[in-house]
Amino acid sequence: MEDIEDLLVASGGGGAIPGFRVPVAAAVGVNHKLTKKNKISGSISNATSRNSSKIPGTQTIYMKTFGCSHNQSDSEYMAGQLSAFGYNLCENEDEADLWLLNTCTVKSPSQSAMQTLIAKCKSAKKPLVVAGCVPQGSRDLKDLDGVSIVGVQQIDRVVEVVEETLKGHEVRLLTRKTLPALDLPKVRKNKFVEILPINVGCLGACTYCKTKHARGHLGSYTVDSLMGRVRTVVADGVREIWLSSEDTGAYGRDIGVSLPILLNSFVSELPPDGSTMLRIGMTNPPYILEHLKEIAEVLRHPCVYSFLHVPVQSGSDSILRAMNREYTVSEFRTVVDTLIELVPGMQIATDVICGFPGETDEDFEQTINLIKEYKFPQVHISQFYPRPGTPAARMKKVPSNVVKKRSRELTAIFESFTPYVGMEGKIERIWITDVATDGTHLVGHTKGYIQVLVVGPGSMLGSSAIVKITSVGRWSVFGDVIEILTGQAHSRENLGNRDSKCSNENETTCCSKDSETTCACEWTSRFGQKEEGTVSVSKNERKPGSENLFGWLLRKRKKNFQKETENEVVLEFEEKQRINEWAFVDYALLGVMLTSLLTAVAICLYLGFSDLSYK
């Protein structure tokens, strides 16, 4: 099929205003699905008449998302538009009238999972729309035959594509020269987390990457448009803003600005009570080297998580050259060392590809040594997958058994690290935004984005709290809530004469270094001072009937609560403790029984000897 945009140009049709329906002829070009007979005569398939009785906007849609946070944001935007037009979204594929799959092309397994779902959908004879990087980067993929397609920059027209697909038409929407608007309707997977794409595409040309084929060259949103989105989501009650892109560090190089300029603009808009936090997304080393000190300054800001995802991919310079990564291991070290030195509590995550073509045992050993040296708390380990159409796919491959062996070895080394040991007893501020998979704990994060599991009701979601770390596991830590930060500090209207923005250190406001005024977003460094807008549940305020009844009940509950967690290490440790405790009781009972038995035997023997003596 021809690209839909080519059909529009040929017909002279104009584009649709995002979020509004327009007549089909002006909005999308379509190919009607034809039988062999109809193909000859050129008539329209009966599929249209079969579905014409259904009113657009009344059907149910099943959505499935693969891949990165950028894909997740795209899905949320598509879900928002579909919901705005009346479509129902469901999680049960069997109940849906149409399936919408948002795909990822980074790794072979995710694409294989997509292909399985496509086959299942076709088998169930369900209308299907495929979005994301796979159709954008592999337009001629056989699995996409007869399937409607939405390109990565066409998400603002998903309603049109869905409507035409439900009518029995096959629609392909791929080509575009402008970015989708940021103010489209959106249904967030987590209402407290906004995933904000700041740019699409990248400036790199990694030999293994298929995403560049889909997302293309760098395209950045303007600072003003992004600032407008931040103001909107903060007003909506969002508590975390995740900046997302294929390379955050490259932001703005196509429009004459830089990442530090954007970040400083963002923090100037964040609430001064620290109720909304900013998380900077993945950035490759080449584009932050020249801005390291400025980025470190932003990461120190009380309203910004001290966390950064910086992929290294290999500890060998020769492999990095083969990957065309445009930096050396030494430069990666410079990034990590500088941030750790300048940002207290800095946490860095990284990525490693095992078994890249040409990787020798010596190359892999260098990667192992790098990971051992830094003991990163998060390492995303992947086996090399040759992606069709990439230069690396034509390189001589490392045997698959060797690739798997290296992946297992590096994983074992990484899992042997204990990054959170020593945190027991520490006081931390956390931001609570989710429920753990065990359905019991709430998930919060420290300023260093360390996951903290706490016990509490769902009403605590979206709040910030002061916690004491009680125990640590391999992947997260556990904490007891000391104080819930709420009330006046969460409302700008109640801030009195405070400046309405978290400022940088050059301004004298509640959040600046030179200010004598205490700001709620400085709890990390000023813990111990009573902050305006906080509710205390300290030892002297645990009586029921006071304003801290919730805190008192929470503390009483957790004393008798048997902790559950996904962390196998913690489960095993606690299970052993419980076993040992019951074993002691058993041994004590057994001792009493043996003592009683021996006493009885002794009495019998004594009586027996007494009888013999008497005789």
Coordinates of C-alpha atoms in Angstrom, one line a residue:
M1 CA 0.0 0.0 0.0
E2 CA 1.1 3.6 -0.6
D3 CA 1.8 5.8 2.3
I4 CA -1.3 7.6 3.4
E5 CA 0.3 11.0 3.3
D6 CA 1.3 10.4 -0.4
L7 CA -2.4 9.8 -1.1
L8 CA -3.3 13.0 0.6
V9 CA -0.9 15.0 -1.5
A10 CA -2.1 13.4 -4.6
S11 CA -5.8 14.2 -3.8
G12 CA -5.0 17.7 -2.6
G13 CA -6.6 17.0 0.8
G14 CA -5.6 19.0 3.9
G15 CA -4.6 17.7 7.3
A16 CA -6.8 17.4 10.3
I17 CA -6.6 19.6 13.3
P18 CA -5.3 17.3 16.1
G19 CA -8.2 16.0 18.2
F20 CA -11.0 16.9 15.8
R21 CA -12.8 14.6 13.3
V22 CA -12.9 15.8 9.7
P23 CA -14.4 14.2 6.6
V24 CA -12.5 11.1 5.6
A25 CA -11.5 12.6 2.2
A26 CA -9.8 15.5 3.9
A27 CA -8.3 13.5 6.8
V28 CA -7.0 10.2 5.7
G29 CA -6.7 8.2 2.5
V30 CA -7.8 4.6 2.8
N31 CA -7.5 1.3 0.9
H32 CA -10.6 -0.8 1.1
K33 CA -10.0 -4.5 1.8
L34 CA -11.0 -6.3 -1.4
T35 CA -11.8 -9.8 -2.3
K36 CA -10.2 -11.3 -5.4
K37 CA -13.4 -10.7 -7.3
N38 CA -13.8 -7.1 -6.1
K39 CA -10.1 -6.3 -6.9
I40 CA -10.9 -7.1 -10.5
S41 CA -14.1 -5.0 -10.6
G42 CA -12.7 -2.3 -8.3
S43 CA -15.8 -2.4 -6.0
I44 CA -15.7 -1.9 -2.3
S45 CA -15.6 -4.8 0.0
N46 CA -18.7 -5.8 2.0
A47 CA -16.6 -5.2 5.2
T48 CA -17.7 -1.6 5.2
S49 CA -21.4 -2.4 5.1
R50 CA -21.1 -5.0 7.8
N51 CA -19.6 -2.5 10.2
S52 CA -21.5 0.6 9.1
S53 CA -24.2 0.0 11.7
K54 CA -21.8 0.6 14.5
I55 CA -21.6 4.2 15.7
P56 CA -18.0 5.5 15.8
G57 CA -16.8 6.1 19.4
T58 CA -18.9 3.4 21.1
Q59 CA -16.6 0.4 20.6
T60 CA -14.1 -1.1 23.1
I61 CA -10.4 -1.0 22.4
Y62 CA -7.6 -3.2 23.8
M63 CA -4.2 -1.5 24.0
K64 CA -0.8 -3.2 24.5
T65 CA 2.4 -1.3 24.8
F66 CA 6.0 -2.6 24.3
G67 CA 9.2 -0.8 24.9
C68 CA 10.5 2.4 26.5
S69 CA 8.9 5.2 28.5
H70 CA 8.6 7.2 25.2
N71 CA 6.4 4.5 23.8
Q72 CA 4.4 4.5 27.1
S73 CA 3.9 8.3 26.7
D74 CA 2.7 7.8 23.1
S75 CA 0.2 5.2 24.3
E76 CA -1.1 7.5 27.0
Y77 CA -1.7 10.2 24.4
M78 CA -3.4 7.8 22.0
A79 CA -5.6 6.5 24.9
G80 CA -6.5 10.0 25.9
Q81 CA -7.7 10.9 22.4
L82 CA -9.7 7.7 22.0
S83 CA -11.3 8.2 25.4
A84 CA -12.1 11.8 24.6
F85 CA -14.1 10.5 21.6
G86 CA -16.0 8.0 23.6
Y87 CA -14.1 4.8 23.0
N88 CA -13.8 2.4 26.0
L89 CA -10.4 1.0 26.8
C90 CA -10.1 -2.5 28.3
E91 CA -7.4 -4.8 29.5
N92 CA -9.2 -8.0 28.3
E93 CA -8.3 -8.6 24.6
D94 CA -11.3 -10.9 24.2
E95 CA -13.8 -8.2 25.1
A96 CA -12.4 -5.7 22.6
D97 CA -13.8 -4.7 19.3
L98 CA -10.3 -3.6 18.1
W99 CA -6.7 -4.1 19.2
L100 CA -4.1 -1.4 19.2
L101 CA -0.5 -2.5 19.6
N102 CA 2.3 0.1 20.3
T103 CA 5.5 -1.7 19.3
C104 CA 9.2 -1.6 20.1
T105 CA 12.0 -2.5 17.7
V106 CA 15.0 -2.4 20.1
K107 CA 15.2 -6.1 20.7
S108 CA 14.1 -9.2 18.9
P109 CA 12.1 -10.7 21.8
S110 CA 9.7 -7.7 21.9
Q111 CA 9.2 -7.8 18.2
S112 CA 8.6 -11.5 18.4
A113 CA 6.0 -10.9 21.1
M114 CA 4.3 -8.3 18.8
Q115 CA 4.3 -10.8 15.9
T116 CA 2.6 -13.4 18.1
L117 CA -0.1 -11.0 19.1
I118 CA -0.7 -9.9 15.5
A119 CA -1.2 -13.5 14.5
K120 CA -3.5 -14.1 17.4
C121 CA -5.5 -11.0 16.5
K122 CA -5.8 -12.0 12.9
S123 CA -6.9 -15.5 13.9
A124 CA -9.6 -14.0 16.1
K125 CA -10.7 -11.8 13.1
K126 CA -10.4 -8.6 15.2
P127 CA -9.7 -5.2 13.5
L128 CA -6.0 -4.3 14.3
V129 CA -4.0 -1.1 14.4
V130 CA -0.2 -1.3 14.9
A131 CA 1.7 1.8 16.1
G132 CA 5.2 2.5 17.2
C133 CA 8.7 1.8 16.0
V134 CA 8.3 -1.5 14.3
P135 CA 6.0 -0.3 11.4
Q136 CA 7.8 3.0 11.3
G137 CA 11.2 1.4 10.9
S138 CA 10.2 -1.8 9.0
R139 CA 7.4 -0.7 6.7
D140 CA 7.6 -3.8 4.5
L141 CA 7.4 -6.3 7.3
K142 CA 5.2 -9.2 6.1
D143 CA 3.4 -9.4 9.4
L144 CA 2.0 -5.9 8.8
D145 CA 0.2 -6.9 5.6
G146 CA -3.5 -6.1 5.8
V147 CA -3.0 -4.2 9.1
S148 CA -3.6 -0.5 9.8
I149 CA -0.6 1.5 10.8
V150 CA 0.0 4.7 12.9
G151 CA 3.5 6.2 12.8
V152 CA 5.4 7.5 15.8
Q153 CA 4.7 11.1 14.8
Q154 CA 1.1 10.5 13.8
I155 CA -0.3 9.6 17.2
D156 CA -2.5 12.7 17.2
R157 CA -4.5 11.1 14.4
V158 CA -5.1 7.7 16.0
V159 CA -8.9 8.4 16.2
E160 CA -9.2 8.7 12.5
V161 CA -7.2 5.5 11.9
V162 CA -9.3 3.5 14.4
E163 CA -12.6 4.7 12.9
E164 CA -11.6 3.7 9.4
T165 CA -10.2 0.4 10.6
L166 CA -13.5 -0.4 12.4
K167 CA -15.3 0.3 9.1
G168 CA -13.1 -2.4 7.4
H169 CA -10.5 -0.2 5.8
E170 CA -6.8 -0.6 6.0
V171 CA -5.1 2.7 6.8
R172 CA -1.4 3.6 6.8
L173 CA -0.3 6.9 8.4
L174 CA 3.5 7.3 8.6
T175 CA 5.0 10.4 7.0
R176 CA 5.1 13.7 8.9
K177 CA 7.4 16.7 9.2
T178 CA 6.2 18.2 12.4
L179 CA 6.0 16.9 16.0
P180 CA 2.7 16.0 17.6
A181 CA 1.3 18.6 20.1
L182 CA 2.0 18.1 23.8
D183 CA -1.4 19.4 24.9
L184 CA -3.4 16.5 23.5
P185 CA -5.8 14.5 25.8
K186 CA -3.9 12.0 27.8
V187 CA -4.8 9.0 30.0
R188 CA -1.8 8.3 32.2
K189 CA -1.1 4.7 33.3
N190 CA -0.1 6.2 36.6
K191 CA -2.0 9.4 37.3
F192 CA 0.9 10.7 39.5
V193 CA 3.5 10.2 36.8
E194 CA 3.8 12.3 33.7
I195 CA 6.1 11.0 31.0
L196 CA 7.2 14.0 29.1
P197 CA 8.9 13.6 25.7
I198 CA 11.3 16.5 25.2
N199 CA 12.6 15.4 21.8
V200 CA 12.4 12.6 19.3
G201 CA 15.2 10.9 17.5
C202 CA 18.9 11.4 18.1
L203 CA 22.1 12.6 16.6
G204 CA 23.9 9.2 16.9
A205 CA 24.4 6.5 14.4
C206 CA 25.0 3.4 16.5
T207 CA 25.6 0.4 14.3
Y208 CA 23.2 -1.9 16.3
C209 CA 20.3 0.5 16.7
K210 CA 17.1 0.1 14.8
T211 CA 15.3 2.9 16.8
K212 CA 17.0 5.5 14.7
H213 CA 15.3 4.1 11.6
A214 CA 12.0 4.7 13.3
R215 CA 12.4 7.8 15.4
G216 CA 14.7 9.5 12.9
H217 CA 17.0 12.5 13.3
L218 CA 16.8 14.8 16.4
G219 CA 13.7 16.9 16.7
S220 CA 13.3 19.0 19.9
Y221 CA 10.2 20.6 21.4
T222 CA 10.6 24.2 22.2
V223 CA 11.3 25.3 25.8
D224 CA 8.0 27.3 25.9
S225 CA 5.8 24.3 24.8
L226 CA 7.5 22.0 27.4
M227 CA 7.1 24.6 30.1
G228 CA 3.4 24.9 29.3
R229 CA 3.1 21.2 29.7
V230 CA 4.9 21.2 33.0
R231 CA 2.5 23.9 34.4
T232 CA -0.5 21.9 33.2
V233 CA 0.6 18.6 34.8
V234 CA 1.6 20.2 38.1
A235 CA -1.8 21.7 38.3
D236 CA -3.3 18.2 37.6
G237 CA -1.6 16.8 40.7
V238 CA 1.3 15.0 39.0
R239 CA 4.0 14.1 41.5
E240 CA 6.8 12.9 39.2
I241 CA 7.7 14.3 35.8
W242 CA 9.9 11.9 33.8
L243 CA 11.8 13.5 30.9
S244 CA 11.9 11.0 28.1
S245 CA 13.7 10.8 24.7
E246 CA 16.0 8.7 22.7
D247 CA 18.9 10.8 24.1
T248 CA 18.0 13.5 26.6
G249 CA 21.5 15.0 26.5
A250 CA 21.1 15.9 22.8
Y251 CA 18.1 18.0 23.6
G252 CA 17.9 21.4 21.8
R253 CA 20.9 21.1 19.6
D254 CA 18.7 21.4 16.6
I255 CA 16.9 24.5 17.8
G256 CA 19.8 26.4 19.4
V257 CA 19.3 25.6 23.1
S258 CA 20.8 23.1 25.5
L259 CA 19.6 20.7 28.1
P260 CA 20.8 22.8 31.1
I261 CA 18.7 25.7 29.8
L262 CA 15.6 23.5 29.7
L263 CA 16.3 21.9 33.1
N264 CA 16.7 25.3 34.8
S265 CA 13.5 26.5 33.3
F266 CA 11.7 23.4 34.6
V267 CA 12.9 23.7 38.2
S268 CA 11.8 27.3 38.3
E269 CA 8.2 26.1 37.8
L270 CA 8.2 23.2 40.3
P271 CA 6.3 23.7 43.5
P272 CA 8.5 25.0 46.4
D273 CA 7.2 22.3 48.8
G274 CA 8.9 19.6 46.7
S275 CA 5.6 17.9 46.1
T276 CA 6.5 17.3 42.4
M277 CA 9.8 15.9 41.4
L278 CA 11.7 15.9 38.1
R279 CA 13.5 12.8 36.8
I280 CA 16.0 13.3 34.0
G281 CA 15.9 10.6 31.3
M282 CA 18.5 8.5 29.6
T283 CA 21.4 10.4 28.2
N284 CA 24.4 9.1 26.2
P285 CA 27.9 10.3 27.3
P286 CA 28.9 12.4 24.3
Y287 CA 26.3 15.1 24.7
I288 CA 26.6 15.8 28.4
L289 CA 30.3 16.0 28.7
E290 CA 30.4 19.7 28.0
H291 CA 27.5 20.4 30.4
L292 CA 28.5 18.2 33.4
K293 CA 28.8 20.9 36.0
E294 CA 25.5 22.5 35.0
I295 CA 23.7 19.2 35.0
A296 CA 25.2 18.3 38.4
E297 CA 23.9 21.6 39.7
V298 CA 20.4 20.7 38.6
L299 CA 20.7 17.2 40.0
R300 CA 21.5 18.8 43.4
H301 CA 18.3 20.8 43.3
P302 CA 15.8 19.6 46.0
C303 CA 13.1 19.1 43.4
V304 CA 15.2 16.9 41.1
Y305 CA 16.0 13.3 41.6
S306 CA 19.8 12.7 42.0
F307 CA 19.6 9.9 39.4
L308 CA 20.7 9.5 35.8
H309 CA 20.7 6.7 33.3
V310 CA 24.0 6.8 31.3
P311 CA 24.5 3.7 29.1
V312 CA 28.1 2.5 28.7
Q313 CA 27.3 -0.6 26.6
S314 CA 30.8 -2.0 26.8
G315 CA 34.0 -1.5 28.9
S316 CA 36.2 -1.9 25.8
D317 CA 37.1 1.0 23.5
S318 CA 37.5 -1.2 20.5
I319 CA 33.9 -2.5 20.9
L320 CA 32.6 1.1 21.5
R321 CA 34.3 2.0 18.2
A322 CA 32.6 -0.9 16.4
M323 CA 29.3 0.2 17.9
N324 CA 30.0 3.8 16.8
R325 CA 29.2 5.1 20.2
E326 CA 31.3 8.3 19.8
Y327 CA 32.9 8.2 23.2
T328 CA 35.6 6.3 25.1
V329 CA 35.5 4.4 28.4
S330 CA 37.6 7.2 29.9
E331 CA 35.0 9.7 28.9
F332 CA 32.3 7.6 30.4
R333 CA 34.3 7.4 33.6
T334 CA 34.6 11.2 33.5
V335 CA 30.8 11.5 33.4
V336 CA 30.3 9.1 36.3
D337 CA 33.2 10.4 38.5
T338 CA 32.2 14.0 38.1
L339 CA 28.5 13.4 38.9
I340 CA 29.4 11.3 41.9
E341 CA 31.8 13.9 43.2
L342 CA 29.5 16.9 42.7
V343 CA 26.1 15.4 43.6
P344 CA 25.6 14.0 47.1
G345 CA 23.9 10.6 47.0
M346 CA 24.1 10.4 43.2
Q347 CA 22.7 7.1 41.7
I348 CA 23.7 6.1 38.2
A349 CA 22.2 3.3 36.1
T350 CA 23.8 1.9 33.0
D351 CA 23.3 -0.5 30.1
V352 CA 25.6 -3.3 28.8
I353 CA 25.3 -5.3 25.6
C354 CA 26.9 -8.8 25.9
G355 CA 28.3 -10.5 22.8
F356 CA 28.5 -7.6 20.3
P357 CA 30.1 -8.8 17.1
G358 CA 33.9 -9.0 17.5
E359 CA 33.8 -9.0 21.3
T360 CA 36.7 -11.0 22.6
D361 CA 37.2 -12.5 26.0
E362 CA 39.6 -9.6 26.8
D363 CA 36.9 -7.1 25.7
F364 CA 34.3 -8.7 27.9
E365 CA 36.8 -8.9 30.9
Q366 CA 37.2 -5.1 30.6
T367 CA 33.4 -4.7 30.8
I368 CA 33.3 -6.9 33.9
N369 CA 36.1 -4.9 35.6
L370 CA 34.2 -1.6 34.9
I371 CA 31.0 -2.9 36.4
K372 CA 32.8 -4.4 39.4
E373 CA 34.6 -1.1 40.0
Y374 CA 31.6 1.1 40.1
K375 CA 29.1 -1.5 41.5
F376 CA 26.2 0.3 39.8
P377 CA 22.9 -0.2 41.6
Q378 CA 21.1 -0.7 38.3
V379 CA 22.6 -2.4 35.2
H380 CA 20.4 -3.4 32.3
I381 CA 22.1 -6.4 30.7
S382 CA 21.2 -7.4 27.2
Q383 CA 22.4 -10.1 24.8
F384 CA 23.2 -8.7 21.4
Y385 CA 20.4 -9.1 18.9
P386 CA 21.1 -8.3 15.2
R387 CA 18.4 -6.0 14.0
P388 CA 17.6 -6.2 10.3
G389 CA 18.9 -3.3 8.3
T390 CA 21.6 -2.2 10.8
P391 CA 25.3 -2.4 10.0
A392 CA 25.9 -4.7 13.0
A393 CA 23.6 -7.3 11.5
R394 CA 26.1 -7.8 8.8
M395 CA 29.1 -8.2 11.2
K396 CA 30.6 -11.5 12.2
K397 CA 28.6 -12.7 15.2
V398 CA 29.9 -14.2 18.5
P399 CA 28.6 -17.7 18.9
S400 CA 25.2 -17.7 20.7
N401 CA 26.4 -20.0 23.5
V402 CA 29.2 -17.6 24.3
V403 CA 26.8 -14.7 24.3
K404 CA 24.5 -16.4 26.7
K405 CA 27.4 -17.5 28.9
R406 CA 28.7 -13.9 29.2
S407 CA 25.3 -12.6 29.9
R408 CA 24.8 -15.1 32.7
E409 CA 28.2 -14.3 34.2
L410 CA 27.7 -10.6 34.2
T411 CA 24.2 -10.9 35.6
A412 CA 25.6 -13.1 38.5
I413 CA 28.3 -10.5 39.2
F414 CA 25.8 -7.6 39.2
E415 CA 23.3 -9.5 41.5
S416 CA 26.1 -10.1 44.0
F417 CA 26.3 -6.4 44.7
T418 CA 24.6 -5.1 47.9
P419 CA 24.1 -1.4 47.0
Y420 CA 21.8 -0.5 49.9
V421 CA 23.6 -2.1 52.8
G422 CA 24.3 0.6 55.4
M423 CA 21.0 2.4 54.8
E424 CA 19.3 0.9 57.9
G425 CA 18.4 3.5 60.4
K426 CA 18.7 6.4 57.9
I427 CA 16.0 9.1 57.7
E428 CA 14.9 9.8 54.1
R429 CA 12.2 11.8 52.4
I430 CA 10.4 9.8 49.8
W431 CA 7.7 10.4 47.1
I432 CA 5.0 7.8 47.0
T433 CA 3.5 7.2 43.6
D434 CA 2.6 3.5 43.1
V435 CA 1.5 0.2 44.6
A436 CA 4.0 -2.7 44.7
T437 CA 3.2 -5.9 42.8
D438 CA 2.5 -7.7 46.1
G439 CA -0.6 -5.5 46.4
T440 CA 0.3 -4.6 50.0
H441 CA 3.3 -2.2 50.0
L442 CA 3.3 1.3 48.6
V443 CA 6.3 2.3 46.4
G444 CA 8.2 5.5 47.1
H445 CA 11.6 6.8 46.0
T446 CA 14.3 8.7 47.8
K447 CA 15.9 11.7 46.2
G448 CA 18.5 9.3 44.8
Y449 CA 15.6 7.3 43.3
I450 CA 16.1 4.3 45.5
Q451 CA 12.9 2.3 45.8
V452 CA 11.4 2.3 49.3
L453 CA 8.5 0.0 50.3
V454 CA 6.2 1.2 53.0
V455 CA 3.0 0.0 54.5
G456 CA 0.0 2.3 54.3
P457 CA -3.4 2.9 52.8
G458 CA -4.0 3.9 49.2
S459 CA -4.7 7.5 50.3
M460 CA -1.0 8.0 50.7
L461 CA -0.4 7.7 47.0
G462 CA 0.7 11.0 45.6
S463 CA 2.1 12.2 48.9
S464 CA 5.6 12.7 50.2
A465 CA 6.8 11.4 53.5
I466 CA 9.7 11.2 55.9
V467 CA 10.6 7.6 56.6
K468 CA 13.1 5.6 58.6
I469 CA 14.8 2.8 56.7
T470 CA 14.3 -0.4 58.7
S471 CA 15.8 -3.1 56.4
V472 CA 17.3 -3.5 53.0
G473 CA 17.0 -6.0 50.2
R474 CA 18.8 -6.4 46.9
W475 CA 16.4 -4.3 44.8
S476 CA 14.7 -2.1 47.3
V477 CA 14.6 -1.0 51.0
F478 CA 11.8 -1.0 53.6
G479 CA 10.8 2.0 55.6
D480 CA 8.6 3.1 58.5
V481 CA 6.6 6.3 58.0
I482 CA 7.6 9.0 60.5
E483 CA 5.8 12.0 58.9
I484 CA 3.5 12.6 56.0
L485 CA 4.1 15.9 54.3
T486 CA 0.8 17.4 53.5
G487 CA -1.5 20.3 54.1
Q488 CA -0.5 23.9 53.4
A489 CA 2.9 22.9 51.9
H490 CA 1.0 21.3 49.0
S491 CA -0.9 24.4 48.0
R492 CA 0.5 27.5 46.4
E493 CA -2.4 29.6 47.6
N494 CA -1.4 28.9 51.2
L495 CA 2.3 29.7 50.8
G496 CA 1.9 33.3 52.1
N497 CA 4.9 35.5 51.1
R498 CA 6.9 32.6 49.8
D499 CA 8.2 32.7 46.3
S500 CA 6.0 30.5 44.1
K501 CA 8.9 28.8 42.5
C502 CA 11.8 26.6 43.4
S503 CA 14.6 28.8 42.3
N504 CA 18.2 28.3 41.4
E505 CA 21.0 29.2 43.8
N506 CA 21.4 32.7 42.3
E507 CA 18.0 33.8 43.6
T508 CA 17.2 34.4 47.2
T509 CA 14.0 32.6 47.8
C510 CA 12.8 29.9 50.1
C511 CA 14.7 27.2 48.2
S512 CA 18.0 29.1 47.7
K513 CA 21.2 28.5 49.6
D514 CA 21.4 32.1 50.9
S515 CA 17.8 32.2 52.1
E516 CA 17.1 32.0 55.8
T517 CA 13.6 30.7 55.2
T518 CA 13.0 27.0 55.5
C519 CA 11.5 25.4 52.5
A520 CA 9.6 22.1 52.5
C521 CA 11.7 20.8 49.5
E522 CA 14.8 21.0 51.7
W523 CA 13.8 18.2 54.1
T524 CA 16.7 16.1 53.0
S525 CA 19.3 18.6 54.4
R526 CA 17.1 20.2 57.1
F527 CA 15.5 17.2 58.7
G528 CA 14.8 17.9 62.4
Q529 CA 13.2 21.3 61.9
K530 CA 9.4 21.6 62.0
E531 CA 8.2 22.4 58.5
E532 CA 5.1 24.3 57.7
G533 CA 2.5 22.0 56.2
T534 CA 3.7 18.8 57.7
V535 CA 1.8 16.4 60.0
S536 CA 3.9 14.8 62.7
V537 CA 3.5 11.3 64.0
S538 CA 6.4 11.4 66.4
K539 CA 6.5 9.4 69.7
N540 CA 4.8 12.1 71.7
E541 CA 1.8 12.2 69.4
R542 CA 0.7 8.6 69.1
K543 CA -2.5 8.7 71.1
P544 CA -5.8 8.1 69.3
G545 CA -8.1 11.0 69.2
S546 CA -5.4 13.5 68.2
E547 CA -4.9 14.9 64.7
N548 CA -2.3 12.2 64.2
L549 CA -4.7 9.2 64.6
F550 CA -3.8 8.0 61.1
G551 CA -0.1 7.9 62.0
W552 CA -0.9 6.1 65.3
L553 CA -3.0 3.5 63.6
L554 CA -0.4 3.0 60.9
R555 CA 2.3 2.4 63.5
K556 CA 0.1 -0.1 65.4
R557 CA -0.7 -2.0 62.2
K558 CA 2.9 -2.4 61.1
K559 CA 4.0 -4.0 64.3
N560 CA 1.9 -7.0 63.6
F561 CA 2.3 -7.0 59.9
Q562 CA 4.1 -9.8 58.3
K563 CA 6.2 -8.2 55.5
E564 CA 5.8 -9.4 52.0
T565 CA 7.9 -8.4 49.1
E566 CA 9.1 -9.4 45.7
N567 CA 12.6 -9.3 46.9
E568 CA 13.6 -13.0 47.3
V569 CA 16.6 -12.1 49.4
V570 CA 14.5 -10.4 52.0
L571 CA 11.9 -13.1 51.9
E572 CA 14.4 -15.8 52.5
F573 CA 16.1 -13.9 55.3
E574 CA 12.8 -13.3 57.1
E575 CA 11.6 -16.9 56.6
K576 CA 14.8 -18.1 58.1
Q577 CA 14.3 -15.8 61.1
R578 CA 10.8 -17.1 61.6
I579 CA 11.9 -20.7 61.3
N580 CA 14.7 -20.1 63.8
E581 CA 12.3 -18.5 66.2
W582 CA 9.8 -21.4 66.1
A583 CA 12.7 -23.9 66.3
F584 CA 13.8 -22.3 69.7
V585 CA 10.3 -22.8 71.1
D586 CA 10.2 -26.4 69.9
Y587 CA 13.6 -27.1 71.4
A588 CA 12.4 -25.6 74.7
L589 CA 9.3 -27.8 74.8
L590 CA 11.4 -30.8 73.9
G591 CA 13.8 -30.0 76.7
V592 CA 10.9 -29.8 79.2
M593 CA 9.5 -33.1 78.0
L594 CA 12.9 -34.8 78.3
T595 CA 13.5 -33.3 81.7
S596 CA 10.1 -34.6 82.9
L597 CA 10.8 -38.0 81.4
L598 CA 14.2 -38.3 83.1
T599 CA 12.6 -37.2 86.4
A600 CA 9.9 -39.9 86.1
V601 CA 12.6 -42.5 85.3
A602 CA 14.7 -41.3 88.3
I603 CA 11.7 -41.6 90.6
C604 CA 10.8 -45.1 89.4
L605 CA 14.4 -46.2 89.9
Y606 CA 14.5 -44.7 93.4
L607 CA 11.3 -46.4 94.4
G608 CA 12.5 -49.7 92.9
F609 CA 15.8 -49.5 94.9
S610 CA 13.9 -48.6 98.0
D611 CA 11.7 -51.7 97.7
L612 CA 14.7 -54.0 97.2
S613 CA 16.4 -52.5 100.3
Y614 CA 13.2 -53.0 102.4
K615 CA 13.0 -56.7 101.4

